[in-house]
Amino acid sequence: MALHVFNSLGRKREEFQPLHEGFVGMYVCGPTVYDHAHIGHAKSYVSFDVIVRYLRYLGYQVRYVQNITDVGHLTDDADEGEDKIVRRASTQRLEPMELVETYTRSYFEDMDALGNVRPDISPRASGHIPEQIELIKELIDKGFAYEVNGSVYFSVEKFPEYGMLSGRRIEELVEGARVEVNPEKRNPADFALWKRAEPAHILRWNSPWGWGFPGWHLECSAMGSKYLGQPFDIHGGGLENQFPHHESEIAQSQAAHGEPLARYWLHNNMVTVGGQKMGKSLGNAIFLKDLFRRYDPLVVRYFILNSHYRSPLDFTDEALSAAERGLARLHNSVRALRRALGRGSDGPVSPEVQRTVDEARAAFSSAMDDDFNTAAALAALFDLARAANTFLSAGGFTGADVEALERAFRELGGAVLGIVPDELPDEAVAGLEEDLIHLLIELRREFRANRQWQEADAIRDRLAALGVQLEDKPEGTTYRLEAAL
RNA sequence: GGCGACGUCGCCAAGUGGCAAGGCAGGGGUCUGCAAAACCCCCAUCGCCGGUUCAAAUCCGGCCGUCGCCUCCA
């Protein structure tokens, strides 16, 4: 089966056909860096990370662009409000760019921890002011935009398709508008391309319309087409940005260039906390840096992938704890395989193992081909884990058997889903700690040989209390670090 | 008020016309000095009502409930 994706543009599943054979250009709306990343960011960027990884697994050369919004994102969308960055910077008495730098680094730190591959280009809005000004000029020249008092607005009436993505009509927007109408706008639904800024405004640039700063929607249009051309293949982002952000991107870009901005629009669903919407303004945001103190980032990643990217996801302790144990199961199986590497007999892969691996790969691919159904793909990995465990405990496997199984986990669970690292936690322990654990295991072995069960159990219990879980097996005692997972 | 999504086992979650994946938890076994891990077995007719169909969790209508967008947010 070929890859099918759910295109928000048209709201249906379509076969994915790249514009250029073998190449995919993908743009995902990045964060506005005025605070630390929260679990909403995690869901969004893990989802799109897996999409990028899977496209690469399929053999596409992907150019992944994800912007950093460091200017122009106002605190409300009536095109009034303050710039989020500026407001936060003045509160903290920082240069805006200083604030931006801090949170940009924090963002990448968290995304790295989650195992997301870095975008190929992370363009900043503030570094693309000339491109944005050019775009505005083009829109004015073509009659889609107008200037008032040093601000420029996009005229939605000039673009009849406005609403094509979100399924809204301009009239409805105007009627339902709860925000105060900006008197400068000809139509209340018009949106700002450029906002005039007074001298007191510290983040501003000179333009043909005087000093000011670009509107939020503009950056994605300018940077997306700059690095990926227009149209490009995939535009991703959060569902809440479908309107007005993405709708406005489409309008600007298509009005200016006469071509659609992107062919496939993918939207991930939202995160709730204990059943309630999470919002920075609601004060119930869970920051990743806090969450990572309680759960390994890979557990969070696994938890996210256990549901579909287009489904909402509710964060609860109970669900995360279950995810923790589920991921451990997968890791245990991979660990066992890796310990068995090189221990099998000579010979080719047995037909039975080959068939098991083939089936797992087929199930995995057909799940991922179906609009990136990671939950079903995970089920294929769990089936593989069970089979692998059975093969290992049955014995009589060849080295090639173990390699084939391990490779499947490394590629599907590792390269594609990113939840099976090349080095699992307990394999990373080294040095003094490792020597001490082995010393205790050796002592315990002697107690056991003398049937001094109390002493042996005490060692095991106390190690367990420290997060080191011992496991007695026919071939000897091994350990697992539970705290690390 | 307008638009949209969803409601599947105790919990999480796949499944969009043909006998309901997977994970966690639970019960019963095997292995083990005991554990742990692992393996085997057991554990749901899909919010409610009505309709279409040989056949519906899957399609249509109504109702109830939850969530989201329409205002900053991934």
Coordinates of C-alpha atoms (C1' of nucleotides) in Angstrom, one line a residue:
Chain A
M1 CA 0.0 0.0 0.0
A2 CA 1.2 3.4 -0.8
L3 CA 1.4 6.2 1.8
H4 CA -1.8 8.0 2.4
V5 CA -2.2 11.1 4.4
F6 CA -5.2 13.0 5.7
N7 CA -5.2 16.4 4.0
S8 CA -6.9 19.1 6.0
L9 CA -7.4 20.8 2.7
G10 CA -10.4 18.9 1.5
R11 CA -10.6 16.9 4.7
K12 CA -9.9 13.5 3.2
R13 CA -7.3 10.8 3.0
E14 CA -5.3 11.1 -0.1
E15 CA -2.4 9.1 -1.6
F16 CA 0.8 11.1 -1.0
Q17 CA 2.5 12.1 -4.2
P18 CA 5.6 14.4 -3.8
L19 CA 6.0 17.2 -6.2
H20 CA 9.4 16.1 -7.2
E21 CA 10.2 12.4 -7.4
G22 CA 12.1 11.3 -4.3
F23 CA 12.1 14.6 -2.6
V24 CA 9.8 16.0 0.1
G25 CA 9.7 19.6 1.2
M26 CA 8.0 20.0 4.6
Y27 CA 7.3 23.0 6.7
V28 CA 6.0 22.9 10.2
C29 CA 5.0 25.9 12.3
G30 CA 7.5 26.3 15.0
P31 CA 7.3 27.7 18.5
T32 CA 7.0 31.3 19.6
V33 CA 10.0 31.4 21.9
Y34 CA 8.9 33.5 24.8
D35 CA 8.6 30.7 27.3
H36 CA 9.7 27.1 27.9
A37 CA 8.2 24.3 25.8
H38 CA 5.2 22.5 27.2
I39 CA 3.5 19.1 26.5
G40 CA 1.6 20.6 23.6
H41 CA 4.8 21.3 21.8
A42 CA 5.9 17.8 22.6
K43 CA 2.9 16.2 21.0
S44 CA 3.1 18.4 17.9
Y45 CA 6.8 18.1 17.3
V46 CA 7.1 14.4 18.1
S47 CA 4.2 13.8 15.7
F48 CA 5.9 15.6 12.9
D49 CA 9.3 14.2 13.7
V50 CA 8.0 10.7 13.2
I51 CA 6.4 11.8 9.9
V52 CA 9.8 13.1 8.7
R53 CA 11.5 10.0 10.0
Y54 CA 9.1 7.7 8.2
L55 CA 9.3 9.6 4.9
R56 CA 13.1 9.2 5.1
Y57 CA 12.6 5.5 5.9
L58 CA 10.6 5.3 2.7
G59 CA 13.6 6.7 0.9
Y60 CA 12.5 10.3 0.4
Q61 CA 15.1 13.0 0.7
V62 CA 13.3 15.3 3.1
R63 CA 14.0 19.0 3.7
Y64 CA 12.4 19.8 7.0
V65 CA 11.9 23.4 7.8
Q66 CA 10.6 24.6 11.1
N67 CA 10.6 28.3 12.0
I68 CA 11.4 30.0 15.2
T69 CA 8.9 32.9 15.8
D70 CA 10.8 35.6 17.6
V71 CA 8.8 38.6 16.5
G72 CA 5.3 39.7 15.5
H73 CA 3.2 37.3 17.5
L74 CA 0.8 39.5 19.3
T75 CA -1.0 38.7 22.6
D76 CA -4.3 38.9 20.8
D77 CA -5.3 38.5 17.3
A78 CA -7.3 41.7 16.8
D79 CA -4.0 42.9 15.6
E80 CA -3.9 45.0 18.7
G81 CA -2.2 43.7 21.8
E82 CA 1.5 43.6 22.5
D83 CA 4.2 41.6 20.9
K84 CA 4.6 38.5 23.1
I85 CA 8.4 38.7 23.0
V86 CA 8.5 42.3 23.8
R87 CA 6.1 42.1 26.7
R88 CA 8.0 39.2 28.2
A89 CA 11.4 40.8 27.6
S90 CA 10.4 44.0 29.3
T91 CA 9.0 42.1 32.3
Q92 CA 12.3 40.3 32.7
R93 CA 14.4 43.3 31.8
L94 CA 16.1 41.5 29.0
E95 CA 16.9 42.5 25.4
P96 CA 14.2 40.8 23.3
M97 CA 16.9 38.9 21.4
E98 CA 18.4 37.8 24.7
L99 CA 15.0 36.4 25.8
V100 CA 14.6 34.7 22.4
E101 CA 18.0 33.1 22.6
T102 CA 17.3 31.7 26.1
Y103 CA 14.1 30.1 25.1
T104 CA 15.3 28.9 21.7
R105 CA 18.0 27.0 23.4
S106 CA 15.6 25.6 26.0
Y107 CA 13.3 24.5 23.2
F108 CA 16.0 22.6 21.4
E109 CA 17.2 21.1 24.6
D110 CA 13.7 19.7 25.2
M111 CA 13.2 18.5 21.7
D112 CA 16.6 16.8 21.7
A113 CA 15.6 15.0 24.9
L114 CA 12.4 13.8 23.2
G115 CA 14.6 12.3 20.5
N116 CA 13.3 14.7 17.7
V117 CA 15.7 15.1 14.8
R118 CA 16.6 18.7 14.3
P119 CA 14.9 20.4 11.4
D120 CA 17.3 21.0 8.5
I121 CA 16.6 24.7 8.6
S122 CA 15.3 26.6 11.7
P123 CA 14.7 30.0 10.2
R124 CA 13.9 32.9 12.5
A125 CA 11.3 35.5 11.6
S126 CA 13.5 38.3 12.7
G127 CA 16.2 37.2 10.3
H128 CA 13.7 37.4 7.3
I129 CA 12.3 40.8 7.5
P130 CA 13.4 41.8 4.0
E131 CA 11.7 38.7 2.6
Q132 CA 8.5 39.6 4.5
I133 CA 8.6 43.2 3.3
E134 CA 9.0 42.0 -0.3
L135 CA 6.0 39.8 0.1
I136 CA 3.9 42.7 1.4
K137 CA 5.0 45.0 -1.5
E138 CA 3.9 42.3 -3.9
L139 CA 0.5 42.0 -2.2
I140 CA 0.0 45.8 -2.3
D141 CA 1.0 45.9 -6.0
K142 CA -1.5 43.2 -6.8
G143 CA -4.2 45.0 -4.9
F144 CA -4.6 42.4 -2.1
A145 CA -3.3 44.7 0.6
Y146 CA -3.7 48.3 1.7
E147 CA -1.8 50.7 3.9
V148 CA -3.3 52.8 6.7
N149 CA -1.2 55.0 9.0
G150 CA 1.9 53.0 8.5
S151 CA 0.2 49.6 9.0
V152 CA -0.6 47.3 6.1
Y153 CA -3.6 44.9 6.1
F154 CA -4.6 42.0 3.9
S155 CA -8.0 42.5 2.4
V156 CA -9.8 39.2 2.7
E157 CA -12.6 40.3 0.3
K158 CA -10.0 40.3 -2.5
F159 CA -9.3 36.7 -1.9
P160 CA -12.6 34.8 -2.3
E161 CA -11.1 31.5 -1.3
Y162 CA -10.4 32.8 2.2
G163 CA -11.8 30.1 4.4
M164 CA -11.0 27.2 2.2
L165 CA -8.9 25.4 4.8
S166 CA -11.0 26.0 7.9
G167 CA -14.4 25.9 6.2
R168 CA -15.4 29.3 7.3
R169 CA -17.0 32.1 5.5
I170 CA -16.0 35.7 5.8
E171 CA -19.5 36.8 6.7
E172 CA -19.6 34.3 9.5
L173 CA -16.4 35.6 10.8
V174 CA -17.5 39.1 10.9
E175 CA -20.8 38.3 12.5
G176 CA -19.3 36.0 15.2
A177 CA -16.4 38.3 15.9
R178 CA -16.1 38.9 19.6
V179 CA -13.1 41.1 19.3
E180 CA -13.3 44.8 19.0
V181 CA -13.0 46.0 15.4
N182 CA -9.8 47.8 14.6
P183 CA -11.1 51.0 12.9
E184 CA -8.1 50.9 10.5
K185 CA -9.4 47.7 8.9
R186 CA -11.8 48.0 5.9
N187 CA -13.2 44.6 6.8
P188 CA -13.1 43.3 10.4
A189 CA -11.7 40.0 9.1
D190 CA -8.7 41.6 7.5
F191 CA -5.4 40.8 9.1
A192 CA -2.2 42.7 9.6
L193 CA 0.8 42.2 7.4
W194 CA 2.8 45.0 8.9
K195 CA 2.2 47.0 12.1
R196 CA 3.4 50.4 12.7
A197 CA 5.6 50.8 15.8
E198 CA 6.3 53.8 17.9
P199 CA 9.8 54.7 18.9
A200 CA 9.2 53.2 22.3
H201 CA 8.7 49.8 20.7
I202 CA 12.1 48.2 20.9
L203 CA 11.6 45.5 18.3
R204 CA 11.1 47.3 15.0
W205 CA 12.4 47.7 11.6
N206 CA 12.3 50.3 8.9
S207 CA 10.1 49.6 5.9
P208 CA 8.5 51.4 2.9
W209 CA 5.7 52.2 5.3
G210 CA 7.9 53.5 8.1
W211 CA 9.1 51.8 11.3
G212 CA 7.2 48.7 12.3
F213 CA 7.2 45.0 12.6
P214 CA 5.7 42.1 10.5
G215 CA 2.4 40.4 11.3
W216 CA 2.6 36.9 12.6
H217 CA 1.1 35.0 9.7
L218 CA 3.6 36.5 7.2
E219 CA 6.8 34.8 8.4
C220 CA 5.6 31.3 7.5
S221 CA 4.6 32.3 4.0
A222 CA 7.9 34.1 3.4
M223 CA 10.2 31.5 4.9
G224 CA 8.3 28.5 3.6
S225 CA 8.5 29.6 0.0
K226 CA 12.1 30.8 0.4
Y227 CA 13.5 27.5 1.4
L228 CA 11.0 25.1 -0.1
G229 CA 9.7 26.9 -3.2
Q230 CA 6.0 27.3 -3.9
P231 CA 4.1 25.2 -3.8
F232 CA 5.9 22.8 -1.5
D233 CA 4.7 19.3 -0.4
I234 CA 3.7 19.3 3.3
H235 CA 2.7 22.0 5.7
G236 CA 2.2 20.9 9.2
G237 CA 1.0 22.5 12.4
G238 CA -1.3 22.4 15.4
L239 CA -5.0 22.3 14.8
E240 CA -5.6 25.4 16.7
N241 CA -3.6 27.3 14.2
Q242 CA -5.8 26.2 11.3
F243 CA -7.6 29.4 11.7
P244 CA -6.6 32.2 11.4
H245 CA -2.9 31.5 11.1
H246 CA -2.8 28.9 8.3
E247 CA -5.8 30.3 6.5
S248 CA -4.0 33.6 6.3
E249 CA -0.8 32.0 5.2
I250 CA -2.6 30.4 2.3
A251 CA -4.3 33.7 1.4
Q252 CA -1.1 35.7 1.4
S253 CA 1.0 33.2 -0.5
Q254 CA -1.5 32.3 -3.1
A255 CA -2.5 35.9 -3.7
A256 CA 1.1 36.9 -4.1
H257 CA 2.4 34.0 -6.2
G258 CA -0.8 32.7 -7.9
E259 CA 0.1 29.2 -6.7
P260 CA -1.1 27.3 -3.6
L261 CA 1.4 27.4 -0.7
A262 CA 1.4 23.7 0.1
R263 CA -0.2 20.6 -1.3
Y264 CA -0.8 18.7 1.9
W265 CA -1.9 20.3 5.1
L266 CA -1.4 18.1 8.2
H267 CA -2.8 19.1 11.6
N268 CA -2.1 17.5 14.9
N269 CA -4.8 17.5 17.6
M270 CA -4.5 19.1 21.0
V271 CA -3.4 18.1 24.4
T272 CA -5.6 18.2 27.5
V273 CA -4.6 17.9 31.1
G274 CA -7.0 15.8 33.2
G275 CA -9.7 16.3 30.6
Q276 CA -9.3 20.1 30.5
K277 CA -7.8 22.2 27.7
M278 CA -4.3 23.2 28.5
G279 CA -3.4 26.8 27.9
K280 CA -0.6 29.0 28.9
S281 CA -3.2 31.6 29.8
L282 CA -5.2 29.1 31.8
G283 CA -2.2 28.5 34.0
N284 CA -2.3 24.7 33.8
A285 CA 0.5 24.3 31.3
I286 CA 2.8 21.4 32.0
F287 CA 6.3 22.3 31.0
L288 CA 8.5 19.6 29.6
K289 CA 11.4 20.4 31.9
D290 CA 9.1 19.7 34.9
L291 CA 7.6 16.6 33.3
F292 CA 11.0 15.2 32.5
R293 CA 11.8 15.1 36.2
R294 CA 9.1 12.6 36.7
Y295 CA 9.1 10.7 33.4
D296 CA 11.9 9.8 31.0
P297 CA 11.5 11.9 27.9
L298 CA 11.3 8.6 25.9
V299 CA 8.3 7.6 28.0
V300 CA 6.6 10.9 27.0
R301 CA 7.5 10.2 23.4
Y302 CA 6.1 6.7 23.6
F303 CA 2.9 8.0 25.3
I304 CA 2.4 10.4 22.5
L305 CA 2.9 7.8 19.8
N306 CA 0.5 5.5 21.4
S307 CA -2.3 7.5 20.1
H308 CA -2.9 9.0 16.7
Y309 CA -1.6 12.5 15.9
R310 CA -5.0 13.6 14.8
S311 CA -6.6 12.5 18.1
P312 CA -6.6 14.7 21.2
L313 CA -4.4 13.4 24.0
D314 CA -5.1 13.7 27.7
F315 CA -2.2 13.8 30.0
T316 CA -2.7 12.0 33.3
D317 CA -0.4 10.3 35.7
E318 CA -2.1 7.0 35.4
A319 CA -1.7 7.0 31.6
L320 CA 1.9 8.1 31.8
S321 CA 2.7 5.4 34.3
A322 CA 1.2 2.8 32.1
A323 CA 3.2 4.1 29.2
E324 CA 6.3 3.8 31.4
R325 CA 5.7 0.1 31.9
G326 CA 4.8 -0.5 28.3
L327 CA 7.9 1.0 27.0
A328 CA 9.9 -1.0 29.5
R329 CA 8.5 -4.1 28.1
L330 CA 9.7 -3.2 24.6
H331 CA 13.1 -2.2 25.9
N332 CA 13.4 -5.5 27.9
S333 CA 13.0 -7.4 24.7
V334 CA 15.6 -5.4 22.8
R335 CA 18.0 -5.7 25.7
A336 CA 17.6 -9.5 25.7
L337 CA 18.3 -9.5 22.0
R338 CA 21.4 -7.4 22.3
R339 CA 22.7 -9.6 25.0
A340 CA 22.2 -12.5 22.7
L341 CA 24.0 -10.9 19.8
G342 CA 27.0 -13.0 18.9
R343 CA 25.8 -15.8 21.1
G344 CA 23.8 -17.7 18.5
S345 CA 25.1 -20.5 16.4
D346 CA 26.3 -20.2 12.9
G347 CA 23.9 -20.4 10.0
P348 CA 21.3 -18.4 8.1
V349 CA 18.2 -16.8 9.4
S350 CA 15.6 -19.5 10.1
P351 CA 12.5 -19.4 8.0
E352 CA 10.4 -19.0 11.1
V353 CA 12.3 -15.9 12.3
Q354 CA 12.4 -14.5 8.8
R355 CA 8.6 -14.8 8.5
T356 CA 8.1 -13.2 11.9
V357 CA 10.3 -10.3 11.0
D358 CA 8.7 -9.9 7.5
E359 CA 5.2 -9.9 9.1
A360 CA 6.2 -7.3 11.7
R361 CA 7.7 -5.0 9.0
A362 CA 4.6 -5.4 6.8
A363 CA 2.2 -4.7 9.6
F364 CA 4.3 -1.7 10.7
S365 CA 4.5 -0.3 7.2
S366 CA 0.8 -0.7 6.5
A367 CA 0.0 1.1 9.7
M368 CA 2.4 4.0 9.0
D369 CA 1.2 4.2 5.4
D370 CA -2.3 4.7 6.8
D371 CA -1.8 8.4 7.8
F372 CA 1.0 7.6 10.2
N373 CA -1.0 5.3 12.5
T374 CA 1.7 5.0 15.1
A375 CA -0.5 3.3 17.6
A376 CA -1.0 0.4 15.2
A377 CA 2.6 0.4 14.3
L378 CA 3.5 0.0 18.0
A379 CA 1.2 -3.0 18.2
A380 CA 3.3 -4.6 15.5
L381 CA 6.4 -4.0 17.6
F382 CA 4.8 -5.5 20.6
D383 CA 3.9 -8.6 18.6
L384 CA 7.5 -8.8 17.4
A385 CA 8.7 -8.4 21.0
R386 CA 6.6 -11.4 22.1
A387 CA 7.9 -13.5 19.3
A388 CA 11.5 -12.5 19.9
N389 CA 11.2 -13.3 23.6
T390 CA 9.8 -16.7 22.7
F391 CA 12.6 -17.4 20.3
L392 CA 15.3 -16.4 22.8
S393 CA 13.9 -18.5 25.6
A394 CA 13.4 -21.5 23.3
G395 CA 17.1 -21.4 22.4
G396 CA 18.6 -22.9 19.3
F397 CA 18.7 -19.7 17.5
T398 CA 21.4 -18.6 15.0
G399 CA 23.4 -15.4 15.3
A400 CA 21.6 -14.3 12.1
D401 CA 18.3 -14.8 13.8
V402 CA 19.2 -12.5 16.6
E403 CA 20.6 -9.9 14.2
A404 CA 17.5 -9.9 12.1
L405 CA 15.3 -9.4 15.1
E406 CA 17.5 -6.7 16.6
R407 CA 17.8 -4.9 13.3
A408 CA 14.0 -4.7 13.0
F409 CA 13.8 -3.1 16.4
R410 CA 16.6 -0.7 15.6
E411 CA 15.1 0.4 12.3
L412 CA 11.3 0.4 13.1
G413 CA 11.5 1.3 16.8
G414 CA 14.7 3.3 16.6
A415 CA 15.1 5.0 13.3
V416 CA 11.4 5.5 12.6
L417 CA 9.7 5.9 15.9
G418 CA 12.7 7.0 17.9
I419 CA 11.7 5.1 21.1
V420 CA 14.5 2.4 20.9
P421 CA 17.8 4.1 21.4
D422 CA 20.9 2.5 20.1
E423 CA 22.1 2.4 23.7
L424 CA 19.5 1.4 26.3
P425 CA 19.8 2.9 29.8
D426 CA 21.4 -0.1 31.6
E427 CA 23.9 -0.5 28.9
A428 CA 25.1 3.1 29.4
V429 CA 26.2 2.5 33.0
A430 CA 29.9 2.4 33.2
G431 CA 32.9 2.9 35.4
L432 CA 32.7 2.7 39.2
E433 CA 29.0 2.2 39.4
E434 CA 29.1 -0.8 37.1
D435 CA 32.0 -2.3 39.0
L436 CA 30.2 -1.9 42.3
I437 CA 27.0 -3.5 41.0
H438 CA 29.0 -6.5 39.7
L439 CA 30.8 -6.7 43.1
L440 CA 27.4 -7.0 44.8
I441 CA 26.1 -9.5 42.3
E442 CA 29.2 -11.6 43.0
L443 CA 28.7 -11.4 46.8
R444 CA 25.1 -12.4 46.4
R445 CA 26.1 -15.3 44.2
E446 CA 28.2 -16.6 47.0
F447 CA 25.4 -16.2 49.5
R448 CA 23.1 -18.0 47.2
A449 CA 25.6 -20.8 46.7
N450 CA 25.6 -21.2 50.4
R451 CA 21.8 -21.1 50.5
Q452 CA 22.0 -17.9 52.6
W453 CA 18.7 -16.6 51.2
Q454 CA 18.2 -13.8 53.7
E455 CA 21.5 -12.2 52.9
A456 CA 21.1 -12.7 49.1
D457 CA 17.6 -11.3 49.2
A458 CA 18.7 -8.3 51.3
I459 CA 21.2 -7.4 48.6
R460 CA 18.6 -7.7 45.9
D461 CA 16.0 -5.7 47.8
R462 CA 18.3 -2.9 48.7
L463 CA 19.6 -2.7 45.2
A464 CA 16.0 -2.6 44.0
A465 CA 15.3 0.3 46.4
L466 CA 18.1 2.1 44.6
G467 CA 16.5 1.4 41.3
V468 CA 18.7 -1.5 40.3
Q469 CA 16.6 -4.5 39.5
L470 CA 18.4 -7.9 39.6
E471 CA 17.3 -10.7 37.4
D472 CA 18.5 -14.3 38.0
K473 CA 18.7 -16.3 34.8
P474 CA 20.1 -19.7 33.9
E475 CA 23.1 -18.0 32.4
G476 CA 23.7 -15.7 35.4
T477 CA 22.4 -12.6 37.1
T478 CA 21.8 -9.4 35.1
Y479 CA 20.6 -6.0 36.2
R480 CA 18.3 -3.3 35.0
L481 CA 18.2 0.3 36.0
E482 CA 14.6 1.1 36.7
A483 CA 15.1 4.6 37.9
A484 CA 16.5 5.6 34.5
L485 CA 13.3 4.7 32.8
Chain B
rG1 C1' -24.8 31.8 18.8
rG2 C1' -21.7 29.7 14.3
rC3 C1' -18.3 25.6 12.8
rG4 C1' -15.9 21.0 13.9
rA5 C1' -14.2 16.5 16.4
rC6 C1' -15.1 12.7 19.6
rG7 C1' -17.8 9.0 22.9
rU8 C1' -14.6 1.2 22.0
rC9 C1' -12.7 -3.6 28.3
rG10 C1' -11.1 -0.7 35.2
rC11 C1' -7.2 2.9 32.5
rC12 C1' -4.7 4.3 27.7
rA13 C1' -5.8 3.2 22.6
rA14 C1' -6.2 1.0 17.2
rG15 C1' -10.2 -0.4 14.1
rU16 C1' -14.9 3.5 9.0
rG17 C1' -19.6 -2.6 6.4
rG18 C1' -18.2 -9.1 7.2
rC19 C1' -16.6 -12.9 13.3
rA20 C1' -13.5 -6.1 18.3
rA21 C1' -5.3 -4.8 17.3
rG22 C1' -1.9 -3.6 21.1
rG23 C1' -0.3 -1.7 26.0
rC24 C1' -1.2 -1.0 31.4
rA25 C1' -3.9 -3.1 35.4
rG26 C1' -6.5 -7.8 37.1
rG27 C1' -7.2 -13.5 37.5
rG28 C1' -5.1 -18.5 36.6
rG29 C1' -0.7 -21.3 35.2
rU30 C1' 4.8 -22.4 33.6
rC31 C1' 9.9 -21.2 35.1
rU32 C1' 12.5 -19.6 39.9
rG33 C1' 15.1 -21.2 46.6
rC34 C1' 12.0 -16.8 46.6
rA35 C1' 11.6 -12.7 43.4
rA36 C1' 12.1 -10.1 38.7
rA37 C1' 11.8 -10.7 33.6
rA38 C1' 9.6 -13.9 30.2
rC39 C1' 6.0 -17.4 28.2
rC40 C1' 0.9 -19.7 28.0
rC41 C1' -4.5 -19.1 29.2
rC42 C1' -8.7 -15.9 30.8
rC43 C1' -10.8 -10.8 30.7
rA44 C1' -15.4 -5.7 26.0
rU45 C1' -20.4 -6.5 21.1
rC46 C1' -18.3 -0.7 20.8
rG47 C1' -22.9 6.4 24.9
rC48 C1' -28.6 5.8 24.1
rC49 C1' -32.8 5.3 20.6
rG50 C1' -34.4 4.4 15.7
rG51 C1' -33.3 3.4 10.4
rU52 C1' -30.5 1.4 5.9
rU53 C1' -28.2 -3.6 4.8
rC54 C1' -27.9 -10.6 4.1
rA55 C1' -24.4 -8.2 7.4
rA56 C1' -22.8 -1.9 11.3
rA57 C1' -18.4 -0.1 16.5
rU58 C1' -18.1 1.2 11.3
rC59 C1' -23.5 4.3 6.9
rC60 C1' -28.1 7.7 8.0
rG61 C1' -31.4 10.4 11.6
rG62 C1' -32.5 11.9 16.6
rC63 C1' -31.0 12.3 21.8
rC64 C1' -27.4 12.6 25.8
rG65 C1' -22.3 13.6 27.1
rU66 C1' -17.2 15.4 26.4
rC67 C1' -13.7 18.3 24.0
rG68 C1' -11.9 21.9 20.5
rC69 C1' -12.1 26.3 17.1
rC70 C1' -14.5 31.0 16.3
rU71 C1' -9.6 35.4 20.9
rC72 C1' -3.0 34.3 22.3
rC73 C1' -1.6 29.1 22.2
rA74 C1' 1.7 23.2 19.2

